[in-house]
Short mmCIF file of C-alpha atoms and ligand atoms in Angstrom, two decimals:
data_model
loop_
_atom_site.label_atom_id
_atom_site.label_comp_id
_atom_site.label_asym_id
_atom_site.label_seq_id
_atom_site.Cartn_x
_atom_site.Cartn_y
_atom_site.Cartn_z
CA MET A 2 -0.08 -32.65 8.09
CA ASN A 3 -0.30 -36.08 8.18
CA ARG A 4 3.17 -37.80 6.60
CA LEU A 5 1.53 -38.66 3.15
CA SER A 6 0.89 -35.30 1.93
CA ARG A 7 4.12 -33.76 3.77
CA ARG A 8 5.88 -35.96 1.60
CA THR A 9 4.18 -35.13 -1.01
CA PHE A 10 4.43 -31.44 -0.53
CA VAL A 11 8.14 -31.76 -0.26
CA LEU A 12 8.93 -33.45 -3.54
CA GLY A 13 6.56 -31.17 -5.13
CA GLY A 14 8.47 -28.45 -4.24
CA VAL A 15 11.86 -29.42 -5.13
CA ALA A 16 10.49 -29.96 -8.86
CA ALA A 17 8.78 -26.63 -8.58
CA ALA A 18 11.69 -25.18 -7.62
CA GLY A 19 13.05 -25.78 -11.17
CA ALA A 20 10.18 -24.64 -12.82
CA VAL A 21 9.11 -20.73 -12.18
CA VAL A 22 5.54 -20.52 -11.95
CA ALA A 23 4.39 -23.90 -13.37
CA PRO A 24 1.53 -25.07 -11.65
CA LEU A 25 2.46 -28.91 -9.95
CA GLN A 26 -0.62 -31.15 -10.16
CA SER A 27 -0.54 -33.92 -8.01
CA ALA A 28 -2.21 -36.98 -10.01
CA SER A 29 -5.30 -37.24 -7.51
CA ALA A 30 -6.10 -33.29 -8.57
CA ALA A 31 -9.20 -32.69 -10.01
CA VAL A 32 -10.09 -29.01 -9.96
CA PRO A 33 -8.46 -26.12 -11.82
CA TYR A 34 -5.30 -24.55 -10.51
CA PRO A 35 -6.47 -22.56 -7.80
CA PHE A 36 -3.51 -20.00 -7.10
CA GLN A 37 -3.95 -17.77 -9.94
CA LEU A 38 -3.93 -14.51 -7.81
CA GLY A 39 -0.59 -15.42 -6.26
CA VAL A 40 0.71 -15.02 -3.21
CA ALA A 41 1.93 -12.27 -0.59
CA SER A 42 3.23 -11.20 2.59
CA GLY A 43 2.85 -8.41 5.24
CA GLU A 44 2.88 -6.58 8.51
CA PRO A 45 6.10 -7.95 9.69
CA ASP A 46 7.88 -7.88 13.17
CA ALA A 47 10.46 -9.12 14.93
CA SER A 48 8.63 -12.47 15.11
CA SER A 49 6.22 -13.29 12.68
CA VAL A 50 4.75 -11.99 9.24
CA VAL A 51 1.21 -13.04 7.89
CA LEU A 52 1.07 -15.50 4.65
CA TRP A 53 -1.75 -14.74 2.27
CA THR A 54 -3.30 -16.06 -0.77
CA ARG A 55 -6.55 -16.44 -2.09
CA LEU A 56 -8.02 -19.51 -4.07
CA ALA A 57 -9.44 -18.65 -7.61
CA PRO A 58 -9.47 -20.93 -10.10
CA SER A 59 -11.62 -18.65 -12.60
CA PRO A 60 -10.83 -15.14 -10.88
CA LEU A 61 -13.69 -13.14 -13.29
CA ASN A 62 -16.35 -15.23 -12.35
CA ALA A 63 -19.38 -12.62 -11.62
CA ASP A 64 -20.04 -14.05 -8.19
CA GLY A 65 -16.64 -12.79 -6.88
CA GLN A 66 -16.02 -16.51 -5.66
CA GLY A 67 -13.67 -17.00 -8.53
CA GLY A 68 -14.99 -20.25 -9.46
CA MET A 69 -14.77 -22.07 -5.82
CA ALA A 70 -17.59 -23.99 -4.98
CA ASN A 71 -19.51 -23.00 -1.77
CA ALA A 72 -17.36 -25.15 0.79
CA ASP A 73 -14.52 -24.68 2.96
CA VAL A 74 -11.40 -26.02 1.75
CA ALA A 75 -8.10 -26.92 3.44
CA VAL A 76 -5.26 -25.05 2.91
CA ASP A 77 -1.49 -26.20 3.84
CA TRP A 78 1.61 -23.64 4.82
CA GLN A 79 5.24 -23.85 4.83
CA VAL A 80 7.78 -21.51 5.35
CA SER A 81 11.71 -22.55 5.15
CA THR A 82 14.79 -20.65 5.24
CA THR A 83 15.62 -21.99 1.85
CA SER A 84 13.49 -21.36 -1.34
CA ALA A 85 13.97 -25.08 -2.29
CA PHE A 86 11.74 -25.75 1.19
CA THR A 87 15.23 -28.59 2.14
CA SER A 88 13.93 -27.61 5.85
CA LEU A 89 10.85 -26.38 7.25
CA VAL A 90 11.19 -23.25 10.67
CA ALA A 91 7.16 -22.90 10.32
CA SER A 92 4.15 -24.99 8.76
CA GLY A 93 0.49 -25.54 9.34
CA THR A 94 -3.25 -25.96 7.86
CA VAL A 95 -5.31 -23.25 7.53
CA THR A 96 -8.81 -23.05 6.64
CA ALA A 97 -10.42 -20.99 3.24
CA ARG A 98 -13.44 -19.91 4.26
CA TYR A 99 -16.38 -19.78 1.30
CA ALA A 100 -17.61 -16.68 3.22
CA ALA A 101 -14.49 -15.02 2.95
CA ALA A 102 -14.08 -15.89 -0.81
CA HIS A 103 -11.39 -18.32 0.17
CA SER A 104 -8.62 -16.09 1.23
CA VAL A 105 -6.59 -17.10 4.18
CA HIS A 106 -4.36 -14.56 6.51
CA VAL A 107 -1.94 -16.85 7.98
CA VAL A 108 0.47 -15.26 10.78
CA ALA A 109 3.31 -17.82 10.78
CA GLY A 110 4.90 -16.87 14.20
CA GLY A 111 8.41 -18.26 16.00
CA LEU A 112 10.36 -16.77 13.29
CA GLN A 113 14.25 -15.25 13.83
CA PRO A 114 14.47 -11.13 13.95
CA ASP A 115 15.71 -9.42 10.65
CA ALA A 116 15.75 -12.17 8.44
CA GLU A 117 15.08 -13.71 5.40
CA TYR A 118 12.21 -16.60 4.30
CA TYR A 119 10.50 -18.38 1.55
CA TYR A 120 6.70 -19.79 1.77
CA ARG A 121 3.99 -20.86 0.05
CA PHE A 122 0.62 -22.77 0.35
CA ARG A 123 -0.80 -26.11 -1.06
CA ALA A 124 -4.76 -26.85 -1.55
CA GLN A 125 -6.25 -28.94 -3.60
CA GLY A 126 -3.65 -30.80 -4.86
CA TYR A 127 -1.45 -27.91 -6.23
CA ILE A 128 1.29 -26.04 -4.45
CA SER A 129 1.59 -22.52 -4.85
CA PRO A 130 4.03 -20.31 -6.24
CA VAL A 131 7.12 -19.13 -3.84
CA GLY A 132 6.97 -15.97 -2.26
CA ARG A 133 9.96 -14.51 0.12
CA THR A 134 9.57 -12.80 2.96
CA ARG A 135 11.34 -11.16 6.15
CA THR A 136 10.81 -10.41 9.47
CA ALA A 137 11.51 -6.76 11.11
CA PRO A 138 14.64 -6.73 13.46
CA ALA A 139 14.28 -6.79 17.20
CA LEU A 140 12.50 -3.70 19.01
CA ASN A 141 16.25 -2.87 21.09
CA THR A 142 18.57 -3.41 17.75
CA LEU A 143 18.99 -1.22 15.21
CA GLY A 144 19.03 -4.20 12.64
CA ARG A 145 20.42 -4.13 9.03
CA ASP A 146 19.93 -1.28 6.57
CA PHE A 147 17.12 -1.88 4.58
CA VAL A 148 15.20 -1.41 1.21
CA MET A 149 11.97 0.18 1.29
CA ALA A 150 10.22 0.91 -2.31
CA PHE A 151 6.49 2.69 -2.21
CA ALA A 152 4.05 2.78 -5.19
CA SER A 153 0.09 4.04 -5.20
CA CYS A 154 -2.38 3.91 -8.09
CA ALA A 155 -2.75 1.62 -10.04
CA HIS A 156 -5.23 1.96 -12.87
CA TYR A 157 -5.71 -1.22 -14.31
CA GLU A 158 -7.25 -0.24 -17.98
CA SER A 159 -4.71 2.88 -17.72
CA GLY A 160 -1.43 0.53 -18.41
CA TYR A 161 0.88 -2.92 -17.49
CA TYR A 162 2.18 -3.12 -14.56
CA THR A 163 5.77 -2.97 -15.31
CA ALA A 164 6.43 -0.47 -12.77
CA TYR A 165 5.77 -3.38 -10.06
CA ARG A 166 7.86 -5.51 -12.01
CA ARG A 167 10.61 -3.15 -11.76
CA ILE A 168 10.04 -3.02 -7.81
CA ALA A 169 10.23 -6.85 -7.72
CA ASP A 170 13.52 -6.62 -9.80
CA ASP A 171 15.36 -4.19 -7.15
CA ARG A 172 14.63 -7.38 -4.32
CA PRO A 173 13.72 -4.88 -1.53
CA ASP A 174 13.51 -5.68 2.25
CA LEU A 175 9.86 -4.04 2.34
CA ILE A 176 7.27 -2.35 -0.06
CA LEU A 177 4.70 0.62 0.94
CA HIS A 178 1.39 0.64 -0.99
CA LEU A 179 -0.13 4.08 -0.08
CA GLY A 180 -4.07 3.38 -1.73
CA ASP A 181 -6.06 3.06 -4.92
CA TYR A 182 -4.89 -0.44 -5.26
CA ILE A 183 -8.08 -0.83 -7.53
CA TYR A 184 -10.09 1.67 -8.88
CA GLU A 185 -13.98 1.37 -8.53
CA ASP A 186 -15.15 2.88 -12.11
CA ALA A 187 -16.74 0.26 -14.48
CA ALA A 188 -15.09 -1.29 -17.78
CA THR A 189 -14.17 1.85 -20.43
CA ALA A 190 -14.57 0.78 -24.03
CA GLY A 191 -11.22 1.08 -25.93
CA SER A 192 -9.19 1.11 -23.46
CA LEU A 193 -6.07 -1.14 -23.25
CA ARG A 194 -7.18 -3.57 -20.96
CA GLN A 195 -10.99 -3.42 -19.44
CA HIS A 196 -12.16 -3.62 -16.07
CA ALA A 197 -14.56 -6.18 -15.86
CA GLY A 198 -18.06 -5.31 -15.09
CA ALA A 199 -20.10 -1.68 -14.53
CA GLU A 200 -18.91 0.20 -11.27
CA ILE A 201 -18.44 -1.83 -8.47
CA VAL A 202 -20.58 -1.52 -5.49
CA SER A 203 -21.58 -5.41 -4.26
CA LEU A 204 -19.13 -7.45 -2.15
CA ALA A 205 -19.49 -9.86 -5.38
CA ASP A 206 -18.08 -6.97 -6.94
CA TYR A 207 -15.58 -5.91 -5.35
CA ARG A 208 -14.13 -8.98 -4.97
CA ARG A 209 -14.34 -9.77 -8.71
CA ARG A 210 -12.09 -6.14 -8.91
CA TYR A 211 -9.24 -7.34 -6.53
CA ALA A 212 -9.14 -10.71 -8.57
CA GLN A 213 -8.78 -9.30 -11.89
CA TYR A 214 -6.29 -6.67 -10.70
CA LYS A 215 -4.40 -9.71 -8.55
CA SER A 216 -4.33 -11.81 -11.76
CA ASP A 217 -1.69 -9.45 -13.11
CA PRO A 218 1.82 -11.71 -13.12
CA ASP A 219 3.37 -8.05 -12.75
CA LEU A 220 1.81 -7.19 -9.15
CA GLN A 221 2.33 -10.72 -8.35
CA ALA A 222 5.98 -10.47 -8.66
CA ALA A 223 5.64 -7.40 -6.40
CA HIS A 224 3.62 -9.03 -3.93
CA ALA A 225 6.12 -12.38 -3.71
CA ILE A 226 9.34 -10.24 -3.86
CA ALA A 227 8.61 -8.59 -0.16
CA PRO A 228 5.98 -8.06 3.01
CA TRP A 229 3.89 -5.45 2.05
CA LEU A 230 2.39 -2.52 4.55
CA VAL A 231 -1.10 -1.51 3.00
CA VAL A 232 -3.29 1.68 3.54
CA PRO A 233 -6.33 2.50 1.09
CA ASP A 234 -6.81 5.58 0.11
CA ASP A 235 -10.49 6.42 -1.66
CA HIS A 236 -10.80 4.40 -4.85
CA GLU A 237 -10.75 1.05 -2.96
CA VAL A 238 -14.34 2.16 -1.76
CA GLU A 239 -15.21 5.44 -4.25
CA ASN A 240 -13.77 8.38 -6.04
CA ASN A 241 -12.91 11.11 -3.02
CA TYR A 242 -15.24 10.17 -0.59
CA ALA A 243 -15.18 11.63 3.17
CA ASP A 244 -15.81 9.39 5.86
CA MET A 245 -19.95 8.42 5.35
CA THR A 246 -20.27 11.83 2.76
CA ARG A 247 -20.08 10.70 -1.03
CA ALA A 248 -18.65 13.06 -3.35
CA ASP A 249 -21.11 12.23 -5.95
CA SER A 250 -24.77 10.55 -6.35
CA SER A 251 -23.55 7.74 -9.18
CA PRO A 252 -24.92 5.15 -9.00
CA ALA A 253 -27.79 6.45 -6.89
CA LEU A 254 -27.76 5.12 -3.37
CA THR A 255 -29.63 4.92 -0.20
CA THR A 256 -27.95 5.63 3.29
CA ALA A 257 -28.55 1.98 3.70
CA GLN A 258 -27.07 0.95 0.36
CA TRP A 259 -24.13 3.58 1.02
CA THR A 260 -23.15 2.07 4.05
CA ALA A 261 -23.65 -1.85 2.89
CA ARG A 262 -21.33 -0.79 0.02
CA ARG A 263 -18.69 0.79 2.22
CA THR A 264 -18.77 -2.69 4.31
CA ALA A 265 -18.78 -4.64 1.25
CA ALA A 266 -15.23 -2.64 0.21
CA TYR A 267 -13.81 -2.88 3.51
CA GLN A 268 -14.39 -6.96 3.45
CA ALA A 269 -13.00 -6.93 0.33
CA TYR A 270 -9.76 -5.27 0.96
CA TYR A 271 -9.24 -7.06 3.92
CA GLU A 272 -10.21 -9.84 2.32
CA ASN A 273 -7.25 -9.46 -0.62
CA MET A 274 -4.69 -7.94 1.56
CA PRO A 275 -1.87 -9.43 3.91
CA LEU A 276 -3.09 -7.61 6.89
CA ARG A 277 -3.20 -8.60 9.96
CA PRO A 278 -6.37 -11.11 11.34
CA ALA A 279 -6.87 -7.82 13.67
CA ASN A 280 -7.19 -5.47 10.74
CA ALA A 281 -10.46 -7.03 9.78
CA ASN A 282 -13.47 -4.84 9.44
CA SER A 283 -16.31 -5.21 11.54
CA GLY A 284 -19.50 -4.07 9.35
CA ASN A 285 -19.07 -0.70 8.12
CA SER A 286 -15.57 0.24 9.96
CA ILE A 287 -12.20 -1.10 9.71
CA PRO A 288 -9.19 -0.57 11.77
CA LEU A 289 -5.96 0.26 9.50
CA TYR A 290 -4.41 2.76 11.33
CA ARG A 291 -1.39 1.42 12.88
CA ARG A 292 1.97 1.63 13.75
CA VAL A 293 5.02 -1.11 12.51
CA ARG A 294 7.86 -1.23 14.45
CA TRP A 295 11.46 -1.74 12.42
CA GLY A 296 13.54 -2.22 15.03
CA GLN A 297 15.68 1.30 16.30
CA LEU A 298 15.84 2.06 12.91
CA ALA A 299 12.10 3.21 12.08
CA VAL A 300 8.38 2.97 13.09
CA PHE A 301 5.60 3.59 10.25
CA HIS A 302 3.05 5.38 11.26
CA MET A 303 0.54 3.97 8.72
CA LEU A 304 -2.68 6.54 8.37
CA ASP A 305 -6.25 6.26 7.34
CA THR A 306 -6.99 9.70 5.67
CA ARG A 307 -10.69 8.92 4.49
CA GLN A 308 -12.89 6.57 7.09
CA PHE A 309 -12.84 9.88 9.56
CA ARG A 310 -12.19 12.93 7.48
CA ASN A 311 -14.16 15.88 7.50
CA ASP A 312 -16.10 16.55 4.41
CA GLN A 313 -13.92 18.64 1.98
CA ALA A 314 -14.28 22.27 2.59
CA CYS A 315 -15.93 24.73 0.32
CA GLY A 316 -17.25 21.78 -2.04
CA ASP A 317 -14.20 19.97 -3.24
CA GLY A 318 -11.59 20.57 -6.14
CA TRP A 319 -9.08 23.70 -5.96
CA LYS A 320 -10.70 26.63 -4.21
CA VAL A 321 -9.53 29.49 -1.90
CA CYS A 322 -11.17 28.76 0.78
CA ALA A 323 -11.12 30.10 4.51
CA ASP A 324 -13.10 27.21 5.99
CA ALA A 325 -10.32 24.64 5.09
CA ASP A 326 -8.51 26.40 8.30
CA LEU A 327 -11.50 25.90 11.04
CA ALA A 328 -9.16 24.45 14.00
CA THR A 329 -12.89 22.02 14.12
CA ARG A 330 -11.52 20.44 10.54
CA SER A 331 -9.32 17.09 10.95
CA LEU A 332 -8.52 14.88 8.31
CA PRO A 333 -7.31 11.71 10.09
CA GLY A 334 -9.95 12.64 12.95
CA THR A 335 -9.81 13.71 16.20
CA ALA A 336 -8.93 10.33 17.72
CA GLN A 337 -6.47 9.37 15.14
CA GLU A 338 -4.78 12.80 15.44
CA ALA A 339 -4.10 12.34 18.92
CA TRP A 340 -2.94 8.53 18.33
CA LEU A 341 -0.22 10.00 15.59
CA LEU A 342 0.39 12.30 18.03
CA ASP A 343 0.93 9.98 20.85
CA GLY A 344 2.91 7.37 18.63
CA LEU A 345 5.28 10.43 17.60
CA GLY A 346 6.34 11.25 21.13
CA GLN A 347 7.01 8.00 22.40
CA HIS A 348 10.69 8.11 19.94
CA LEU A 349 10.37 4.73 18.76
CA ALA A 350 13.08 4.86 16.43
CA ASN A 351 15.10 6.95 14.26
CA TRP A 352 13.04 7.18 11.37
CA ASP A 353 9.68 8.52 12.29
CA ILE A 354 7.75 7.67 9.13
CA ILE A 355 4.17 8.62 8.19
CA GLY A 356 2.75 6.88 5.42
CA GLN A 357 -0.21 8.32 3.98
CA GLN A 358 -2.83 9.00 1.13
CA VAL A 359 -2.85 12.84 0.18
CA PHE A 360 -0.61 16.07 -0.62
CA PHE A 361 1.02 16.90 2.99
CA ALA A 362 3.07 20.08 1.88
CA ARG A 363 1.37 23.05 1.01
CA GLN A 364 0.78 23.53 -2.62
CA PHE A 365 -1.02 26.72 -3.59
CA ASP A 366 -1.77 28.21 -6.91
CA SER A 367 -0.96 31.76 -8.09
CA ALA A 368 -4.51 32.66 -6.60
CA GLY A 369 -4.38 31.12 -3.54
CA ALA A 370 -6.35 28.01 -4.05
CA GLY A 371 -5.44 24.70 -3.02
CA ASN A 372 -6.58 20.90 -3.17
CA MET A 373 -9.49 20.64 -0.81
CA ASP A 374 -9.12 17.30 -0.71
CA ALA A 375 -5.29 17.28 0.21
CA TRP A 376 -4.20 18.14 3.55
CA ASP A 377 -4.69 21.76 2.41
CA GLY A 378 -8.15 21.59 2.74
CA TYR A 379 -7.32 20.46 6.67
CA ARG A 380 -4.80 22.99 7.43
CA ALA A 381 -5.20 23.43 10.98
CA SER A 382 -5.39 19.68 11.57
CA ARG A 383 -1.70 19.69 9.51
CA ALA A 384 -0.56 22.83 11.80
CA ARG A 385 -1.37 20.23 14.85
CA ILE A 386 0.44 17.36 13.44
CA GLN A 387 3.52 19.30 12.17
CA GLN A 388 3.48 21.66 15.44
CA GLY A 389 3.02 18.83 17.57
CA TRP A 390 6.10 16.96 15.92
CA VAL A 391 8.51 19.91 16.89
CA ASP A 392 7.04 20.26 19.95
CA ARG A 393 8.24 16.49 21.00
CA GLY A 394 11.52 16.65 19.55
CA VAL A 395 10.51 14.40 16.96
CA ARG A 396 14.15 14.30 15.23
CA ASN A 397 13.57 12.87 11.97
CA PRO A 398 10.03 13.41 10.55
CA LEU A 399 9.24 11.70 6.99
CA VAL A 400 5.94 11.86 5.33
CA LEU A 401 5.35 9.35 2.14
CA THR A 402 2.47 10.21 0.05
CA GLY A 403 0.71 8.81 -3.06
CA ASP A 404 -2.46 10.24 -4.87
CA VAL A 405 -1.07 12.67 -7.78
CA HIS A 406 -0.08 10.30 -9.72
CA ALA A 407 3.64 12.42 -10.04
CA SER A 408 6.75 12.15 -8.14
CA TRP A 409 7.39 15.32 -5.88
CA ALA A 410 9.89 15.80 -3.52
CA ASN A 411 9.30 18.86 -0.73
CA ASN A 412 10.15 20.19 2.28
CA LEU A 413 8.01 20.92 5.05
CA LYS A 414 7.69 24.20 7.06
CA ALA A 415 7.09 25.90 9.77
CA ASP A 416 5.10 28.45 8.12
CA TYR A 417 4.70 28.01 4.59
CA ALA A 418 3.65 31.56 3.96
CA THR A 419 7.09 32.79 4.81
CA ALA A 420 10.24 31.38 3.25
CA SER A 421 12.31 31.78 6.13
CA SER A 422 10.88 29.82 8.50
CA ALA A 423 12.45 26.51 9.10
CA VAL A 424 12.40 23.31 7.40
CA ILE A 425 10.45 20.78 10.19
CA GLY A 426 10.06 17.85 7.79
CA THR A 427 10.22 15.88 4.80
CA GLU A 428 7.89 14.86 1.90
CA LEU A 429 8.66 12.25 -0.74
CA VAL A 430 5.21 11.36 -2.65
CA CYS A 431 5.05 8.62 -5.34
CA THR A 432 3.99 9.31 -8.88
CA SER A 433 1.12 6.39 -9.80
CA ILE A 434 1.68 2.96 -11.27
CA THR A 435 -0.17 3.48 -14.12
CA SER A 436 -3.06 5.82 -13.56
CA GLY A 437 -3.30 8.50 -15.76
CA GLY A 438 -1.37 6.63 -18.32
CA ASN A 439 1.92 7.32 -19.99
CA GLY A 440 2.93 10.45 -18.93
CA THR A 441 5.12 12.88 -19.72
CA ALA A 442 9.08 13.78 -19.34
CA ASP A 443 7.85 17.17 -18.19
CA THR A 444 9.99 18.25 -15.05
CA ALA A 445 8.83 21.47 -14.16
CA ILE A 446 7.47 22.45 -10.91
CA PRO A 447 3.64 23.50 -10.49
CA ASN A 448 3.05 26.11 -8.80
CA ALA A 449 7.32 26.49 -7.88
CA ALA A 450 6.70 30.21 -7.44
CA THR A 451 4.19 30.32 -4.85
CA ASN A 452 5.68 27.45 -2.82
CA PRO A 453 9.46 27.46 -3.26
CA HIS A 454 9.67 24.40 -0.24
CA LEU A 455 8.17 21.87 -3.32
CA LYS A 456 11.86 20.77 -5.09
CA PHE A 457 11.27 17.85 -7.42
CA TYR A 458 8.33 17.21 -9.80
CA SER A 459 7.95 14.35 -12.73
CA ASN A 460 5.54 13.40 -14.35
CA ARG A 461 6.56 9.79 -15.36
CA ARG A 462 4.87 6.49 -13.82
CA GLY A 463 7.11 4.56 -11.23
CA TYR A 464 7.52 4.34 -7.74
CA VAL A 465 10.03 5.55 -5.26
CA ARG A 466 12.69 3.33 -3.74
CA THR A 467 14.65 4.24 -0.44
CA LYS A 468 17.27 2.90 1.32
CA VAL A 469 17.08 3.74 5.45
CA THR A 470 20.46 3.67 7.43
CA GLN A 471 20.70 5.71 10.65
CA ALA A 472 23.06 8.13 9.16
CA GLN A 473 20.20 8.54 6.04
CA VAL A 474 17.45 7.86 3.76
CA THR A 475 18.44 8.59 0.28
CA ALA A 476 15.20 8.14 -2.12
CA ASP A 477 15.16 7.28 -5.53
CA PHE A 478 12.33 8.24 -8.26
CA ARG A 479 12.33 5.84 -10.57
CA GLY A 480 10.42 6.55 -13.72
CA VAL A 481 9.39 4.10 -16.31
CA ALA A 482 8.86 5.81 -20.06
CA SER A 483 5.73 4.14 -20.97
CA VAL A 484 2.91 1.50 -19.62
CA THR A 485 1.23 1.09 -22.62
CA GLU A 486 3.85 -1.55 -23.64
CA HIS A 487 5.32 -4.25 -22.21
CA GLY A 488 8.93 -4.90 -21.02
CA VAL A 489 10.04 -1.08 -20.60
CA ALA A 490 13.25 -0.11 -18.38
CA ALA A 491 12.78 1.67 -15.19
CA THR A 492 15.25 4.53 -14.32
CA THR A 493 16.38 6.66 -11.64
CA LEU A 494 15.17 10.44 -12.34
CA LYS A 495 16.38 11.72 -9.86
CA SER A 496 18.15 11.16 -6.24
CA PHE A 497 18.04 13.01 -2.85
CA ALA A 498 19.36 12.61 0.94
CA ILE A 499 17.69 13.52 4.30
CA LEU A 500 20.26 13.53 6.51
CA ASP A 501 19.85 12.32 10.10
CA GLY A 502 18.76 15.09 12.59
CA ARG A 503 18.88 17.98 9.53
CA PRO A 504 14.95 17.61 7.90
CA GLY A 505 14.55 18.17 4.12
CA LEU A 506 15.93 17.31 1.29
CA GLN A 507 19.70 17.29 -0.11
CA ALA A 508 19.91 17.06 -3.74
CA LEU A 509 22.29 14.01 -4.90
FE1 FE2 B 612 -5.17 7.25 -8.08
#
């Protein structure tokens, strides 16, 4: 960065600090404001964090390029310990490439462990909004207690992203997104706010869909407040797909077209998420399952439960299905299952937190049917993982889940068929941000009679806020009563504690 531009950048930052989100235009700027998708950070370790933005002055352009010309653009970035950027601890320039839809993934390094930072970008004469982020504690220390929120399922047409805004209000240290960040379906006539375009299939379609979602100011606020750890579920590609098997044939696609669609979906996912460059797709595959360390306090095992799974048993849906018990079936796939058990056996931290997508605990209805898209459709795989952590003496296994558009809290059992069987872990399920619409005040636990290990249910929209200490994890199930009106408050519907060395839920 040359001296003149640095001076302009710093002066601009001082002015911007008092102006909240107003774009700051230099005298020479001749193009529209390019930071309409906000900023994000993610994947913190003890010395670095990923900083993300994507230039898109016209987010809804059908070509997916957000109004950017076919040229690469230089983007300056800065990291400071203060939101006024009075001194810089890291800075540089990165190229936003047309071939990557002008997204950037900066790995800002040389940072202190367990520390808070602020960051921003500059391009084309404009300065971006300021984001807040932080690093993880050093690997050999516990670090500070931390607040982690998690969420999933944000269908754009179903409502406003008030729950994302309330997450930002909490100022957590870390946010996990467990999938269904976008939905692939076409615009629905009469919806609260409509998707742009038809069902998304091409790279341009997926890029445009992310741009539409990321134009939302509540979502931008949640990204700007803390680093995120993200994993996709099905709707980032197509509903209920399983590896290379589609759940339906609409639109009709040849195998080559489906492969191209998955490639496009994975590329757009990487382009639009604050992931490390190591997580970029390679054609039709994307390396997303990974461990993120949080000192000695926690380790996050982030799973991919779509890309490698066997096809749903018995034709998917809720079924009584003997095939779901087959030992040959796996939800994470053989390699990821081995990787997970290997990581659990390393005792990397006090809390082994598994961030994943679909309902983990058994939930049979009174006829014995279960959800074939969830772990109930892959029961031997679930049993291997549960028994695997028992055999390895994992002290505090905690499973986090999304997907089902309702809040649940579950005890995990060595044998779900036996009421006296030991509790060997805990599952917290977040509701949706918007999917399913306003929800209801209903708290009657579905299928409680056949599943006494299911301890809490709420049909409100919202998220889960946790506080992680060495002694316990507390979980607050947060709900918003409406997603079809703006500005609704979030309230705590129910809280639980999970005590160190004692798996299972303690009601608070
Ligand atoms: Fe969903």
